[in-house]
């Protein structure tokens, strides 16, 4: 099956974007260069096409208790106009997907899910709809274009585009522009200030108008390559790499987004027993010491001569100019300061477990 | 794309310049452009014997690691240690300061199998 195209596909090619297949979507991996784009986000602002991500709408009086029974975070504490990061687990506590839930009305929610999981998530949610409820669930992924603006200049760009100040982190508000209407979420995946624009349109020229206005306001076009190095410097997990149906959010270090006190949710029993009995493995952050090739996924990790795991994500950190990676390691070894090594093309390079995130703003 | 007239080229986008039986090998301008920002280079140790087509070096961009093959057989006599601290030379000066290694040719007839500048130009156009 040929990869799907977002409404901005022609715009990317016109900008010299190198297009690759990502999760079934034809997406730009870079325009001018990953290092340059990474730096633009850390020092000024970058723009990313995130139209491949999924948008679900949920409403009705039964919506809140239903999602509470499927998501890990406490949705009932979310005020109107705010969002939270949360996870959806299988019965054995493994991750189906991580998502952002926006409360956009009294009984109305917008869920933003990973591109690679849209169909699986929608099927899981529909399968778990209670019979005879008033819940309206819709997968509106094909009806939206989306652009993320990230970096310290984001608030200025927001004001230029919407003629009002950028709200606080984790807010959501509607917008209306000549190119269309939609939702603005003050979130991101880079560790910088920023926002995500969800424009309701199926029309390429409207999406292009929005994209062009973001670039004209000063954002540098950025591809998935920089998106990956930026999120990995922050230790933000990527589902399918760092999260999987066989790893729990506690093992991934995402306990902050899990409320074990609220009413039962799918997967909770496993998490309770992991909490009670202690975790077997943890997702650790590895920093290479000294000169070494960039780290990549699936490199073996050693303690002495014993292999103790493999990297799930890896890169050269443009900010630190060192190899960085995440790996599930036995809990007793996944402690800050532990010396390990990573095998690359038959050679072992020393690395150390460090505190997350790798990058903190100077 | 720059394709100097003084060099011979491989299908896998390496170039070789032969002087007095010694070949200097690097990657082409086209190759560096495709590979994007190179951030690490694993270069061959002098003394290593390689057959034409064998992996001689690995260069890594932020996104991927790529093997570099030797276009000719022989013994590596020198490699460009400047690439260890400045891998970006492969991007900025692929035919000059970004050379990768020098090899003493064991079979100069292999040069006949390489591409002329014109043939390489038409291959990448």
PDB file of N, CA, C and O in Angstrom, chain A residues 250-253 274-275 277-285 303 308-309 327-338 340 353:
ATOM      1  N   UNK A 250       4.529   2.243  34.192  1.00  0.00           N
ATOM      2  CA  UNK A 250       5.403   2.360  35.367  1.00  0.00           C
ATOM      3  C   UNK A 250       6.829   2.005  34.982  1.00  0.00           C
ATOM      4  O   UNK A 250       7.783   2.680  35.363  1.00  0.00           O
ATOM      5  N   UNK A 251       6.983   0.946  34.186  1.00  0.00           N
ATOM      6  CA  UNK A 251       8.312   0.557  33.719  1.00  0.00           C
ATOM      7  C   UNK A 251       8.915   1.653  32.839  1.00  0.00           C
ATOM      8  O   UNK A 251      10.130   1.845  32.807  1.00  0.00           O
ATOM      9  N   UNK A 252       8.048   2.360  32.106  1.00  0.00           N
ATOM     10  CA  UNK A 252       8.517   3.426  31.213  1.00  0.00           C
ATOM     11  C   UNK A 252       8.818   4.722  31.970  1.00  0.00           C
ATOM     12  O   UNK A 252       9.242   5.708  31.361  1.00  0.00           O
ATOM     13  N   UNK A 253       8.580   4.732  33.291  1.00  0.00           N
ATOM     14  CA  UNK A 253       8.850   5.944  34.071  1.00  0.00           C
ATOM     15  C   UNK A 253       7.758   6.991  33.947  1.00  0.00           C
ATOM     16  O   UNK A 253       7.998   8.175  34.157  1.00  0.00           O
ATOM     17  N   UNK A 274       2.686  -4.622  40.049  1.00  0.00           N
ATOM     18  CA  UNK A 274       4.060  -4.152  39.802  1.00  0.00           C
ATOM     19  C   UNK A 274       4.496  -3.204  40.904  1.00  0.00           C
ATOM     20  O   UNK A 274       5.634  -3.245  41.372  1.00  0.00           O
ATOM     21  N   UNK A 275       3.549  -2.358  41.332  1.00  0.00           N
ATOM     22  CA  UNK A 275       3.892  -1.386  42.366  1.00  0.00           C
ATOM     23  C   UNK A 275       4.163  -2.104  43.685  1.00  0.00           C
ATOM     24  O   UNK A 275       5.104  -1.766  44.408  1.00  0.00           O
ATOM     25  N   UNK A 277       5.037  -5.372  44.135  1.00  0.00           N
ATOM     26  CA  UNK A 277       6.161  -6.322  44.114  1.00  0.00           C
ATOM     27  C   UNK A 277       7.469  -5.712  43.624  1.00  0.00           C
ATOM     28  O   UNK A 277       8.499  -6.378  43.639  1.00  0.00           O
ATOM     29  N   UNK A 278       7.400  -4.479  43.180  1.00  0.00           N
ATOM     30  CA  UNK A 278       8.605  -3.844  42.635  1.00  0.00           C
ATOM     31  C   UNK A 278       8.725  -4.138  41.145  1.00  0.00           C
ATOM     32  O   UNK A 278       8.287  -5.184  40.670  1.00  0.00           O
ATOM     33  N   UNK A 279       9.321  -3.203  40.429  1.00  0.00           N
ATOM     34  CA  UNK A 279       9.442  -3.351  38.973  1.00  0.00           C
ATOM     35  C   UNK A 279      10.633  -4.238  38.635  1.00  0.00           C
ATOM     36  O   UNK A 279      11.661  -4.180  39.288  1.00  0.00           O
ATOM     37  N   UNK A 280      10.473  -5.061  37.601  1.00  0.00           N
ATOM     38  CA  UNK A 280      11.576  -5.894  37.115  1.00  0.00           C
ATOM     39  C   UNK A 280      12.513  -5.092  36.215  1.00  0.00           C
ATOM     40  O   UNK A 280      13.707  -5.310  36.189  1.00  0.00           O
ATOM     41  N   UNK A 281      11.945  -4.210  35.416  1.00  0.00           N
ATOM     42  CA  UNK A 281      12.749  -3.431  34.468  1.00  0.00           C
ATOM     43  C   UNK A 281      12.286  -1.983  34.461  1.00  0.00           C
ATOM     44  O   UNK A 281      11.141  -1.693  34.814  1.00  0.00           O
ATOM     45  N   UNK A 282      13.203  -1.134  34.040  1.00  0.00           N
ATOM     46  CA  UNK A 282      12.884   0.297  33.946  1.00  0.00           C
ATOM     47  C   UNK A 282      13.505   0.874  32.685  1.00  0.00           C
ATOM     48  O   UNK A 282      14.578   0.448  32.273  1.00  0.00           O
ATOM     49  N   UNK A 283      12.834   1.877  32.140  1.00  0.00           N
ATOM     50  CA  UNK A 283      13.370   2.567  30.961  1.00  0.00           C
ATOM     51  C   UNK A 283      14.411   3.585  31.438  1.00  0.00           C
ATOM     52  O   UNK A 283      14.067   4.562  32.097  1.00  0.00           O
ATOM     53  N   UNK A 284      15.669   3.319  31.116  1.00  0.00           N
ATOM     54  CA  UNK A 284      16.759   4.166  31.594  1.00  0.00           C
ATOM     55  C   UNK A 284      17.260   5.066  30.469  1.00  0.00           C
ATOM     56  O   UNK A 284      17.139   4.737  29.286  1.00  0.00           O
ATOM     57  N   UNK A 285      17.856   6.200  30.867  1.00  0.00           N
ATOM     58  CA  UNK A 285      18.464   7.132  29.913  1.00  0.00           C
ATOM     59  C   UNK A 285      19.973   6.900  29.908  1.00  0.00           C
ATOM     60  O   UNK A 285      20.617   6.939  30.952  1.00  0.00           O
ATOM     61  N   UNK A 303      26.419  -4.871  30.847  1.00  0.00           N
ATOM     62  CA  UNK A 303      27.046  -4.569  32.124  1.00  0.00           C
ATOM     63  C   UNK A 303      28.200  -5.553  32.212  1.00  0.00           C
ATOM     64  O   UNK A 303      27.976  -6.764  32.297  1.00  0.00           O
ATOM     65  N   UNK A 308      22.400  -6.809  29.100  1.00  0.00           N
ATOM     66  CA  UNK A 308      21.316  -6.534  30.040  1.00  0.00           C
ATOM     67  C   UNK A 308      20.120  -5.882  29.367  1.00  0.00           C
ATOM     68  O   UNK A 308      19.118  -5.604  30.019  1.00  0.00           O
ATOM     69  N   UNK A 309      20.208  -5.649  28.077  1.00  0.00           N
ATOM     70  CA  UNK A 309      19.070  -5.033  27.400  1.00  0.00           C
ATOM     71  C   UNK A 309      19.487  -4.525  26.041  1.00  0.00           C
ATOM     72  O   UNK A 309      20.593  -4.825  25.572  1.00  0.00           O
ATOM     73  N   UNK A 327      16.786   2.649  27.116  1.00  0.00           N
ATOM     74  CA  UNK A 327      16.798   1.191  27.084  1.00  0.00           C
ATOM     75  C   UNK A 327      16.097   0.656  28.326  1.00  0.00           C
ATOM     76  O   UNK A 327      16.232   1.245  29.406  1.00  0.00           O
ATOM     77  N   UNK A 328      15.352  -0.438  28.164  1.00  0.00           N
ATOM     78  CA  UNK A 328      14.802  -1.131  29.327  1.00  0.00           C
ATOM     79  C   UNK A 328      15.905  -1.985  29.928  1.00  0.00           C
ATOM     80  O   UNK A 328      16.481  -2.831  29.225  1.00  0.00           O
ATOM     81  N   UNK A 329      16.220  -1.731  31.199  1.00  0.00           N
ATOM     82  CA  UNK A 329      17.282  -2.464  31.881  1.00  0.00           C
ATOM     83  C   UNK A 329      16.723  -3.052  33.173  1.00  0.00           C
ATOM     84  O   UNK A 329      15.734  -2.535  33.710  1.00  0.00           O
ATOM     85  N   UNK A 330      17.331  -4.123  33.684  1.00  0.00           N
ATOM     86  CA  UNK A 330      16.916  -4.653  34.974  1.00  0.00           C
ATOM     87  C   UNK A 330      16.898  -3.519  36.003  1.00  0.00           C
ATOM     88  O   UNK A 330      17.834  -2.711  36.042  1.00  0.00           O
ATOM     89  N   UNK A 331      15.825  -3.473  36.819  1.00  0.00           N
ATOM     90  CA  UNK A 331      15.619  -2.322  37.702  1.00  0.00           C
ATOM     91  C   UNK A 331      16.840  -2.029  38.572  1.00  0.00           C
ATOM     92  O   UNK A 331      17.179  -0.863  38.798  1.00  0.00           O
ATOM     93  N   UNK A 332      17.528  -3.088  39.041  1.00  0.00           N
ATOM     94  CA  UNK A 332      18.659  -2.849  39.953  1.00  0.00           C
ATOM     95  C   UNK A 332      19.835  -2.186  39.239  1.00  0.00           C
ATOM     96  O   UNK A 332      20.701  -1.590  39.877  1.00  0.00           O
ATOM     97  N   UNK A 333      19.859  -2.263  37.902  1.00  0.00           N
ATOM     98  CA  UNK A 333      20.946  -1.623  37.141  1.00  0.00           C
ATOM     99  C   UNK A 333      20.533  -0.272  36.559  1.00  0.00           C
ATOM    100  O   UNK A 333      21.378   0.512  36.117  1.00  0.00           O
ATOM    101  N   UNK A 334      19.220  -0.035  36.535  1.00  0.00           N
ATOM    102  CA  UNK A 334      18.731   1.196  35.907  1.00  0.00           C
ATOM    103  C   UNK A 334      18.810   2.364  36.886  1.00  0.00           C
ATOM    104  O   UNK A 334      17.865   3.121  37.048  1.00  0.00           O
ATOM    105  N   UNK A 335      19.941   2.499  37.556  1.00  0.00           N
ATOM    106  CA  UNK A 335      20.086   3.565  38.564  1.00  0.00           C
ATOM    107  C   UNK A 335      21.066   4.614  38.063  1.00  0.00           C
ATOM    108  O   UNK A 335      22.054   4.278  37.397  1.00  0.00           O
ATOM    109  N   UNK A 336      20.791   5.874  38.437  1.00  0.00           N
ATOM    110  CA  UNK A 336      21.630   6.984  37.992  1.00  0.00           C
ATOM    111  C   UNK A 336      23.087   6.683  38.357  1.00  0.00           C
ATOM    112  O   UNK A 336      23.390   6.323  39.487  1.00  0.00           O
ATOM    113  N   UNK A 337      23.974   6.840  37.388  1.00  0.00           N
ATOM    114  CA  UNK A 337      25.403   6.662  37.647  1.00  0.00           C
ATOM    115  C   UNK A 337      25.936   5.286  37.279  1.00  0.00           C
ATOM    116  O   UNK A 337      27.151   5.106  37.204  1.00  0.00           O
ATOM    117  N   UNK A 338      25.037   4.303  37.055  1.00  0.00           N
ATOM    118  CA  UNK A 338      25.515   2.963  36.687  1.00  0.00           C
ATOM    119  C   UNK A 338      26.312   3.026  35.388  1.00  0.00           C
ATOM    120  O   UNK A 338      25.897   3.659  34.418  1.00  0.00           O
ATOM    121  N   UNK A 340      27.614   1.329  32.100  1.00  0.00           N
ATOM    122  CA  UNK A 340      27.271   0.242  31.186  1.00  0.00           C
ATOM    123  C   UNK A 340      28.088   0.443  29.912  1.00  0.00           C
ATOM    124  O   UNK A 340      28.916   1.357  29.833  1.00  0.00           O
ATOM    125  N   UNK A 353      24.200   5.641  33.034  1.00  0.00           N
ATOM    126  CA  UNK A 353      22.790   5.956  33.233  1.00  0.00           C
ATOM    127  C   UNK A 353      22.709   7.353  33.850  1.00  0.00           C
ATOM    128  O   UNK A 353      23.377   7.627  34.856  1.00  0.00           O
TER     129      UNK A 353
END
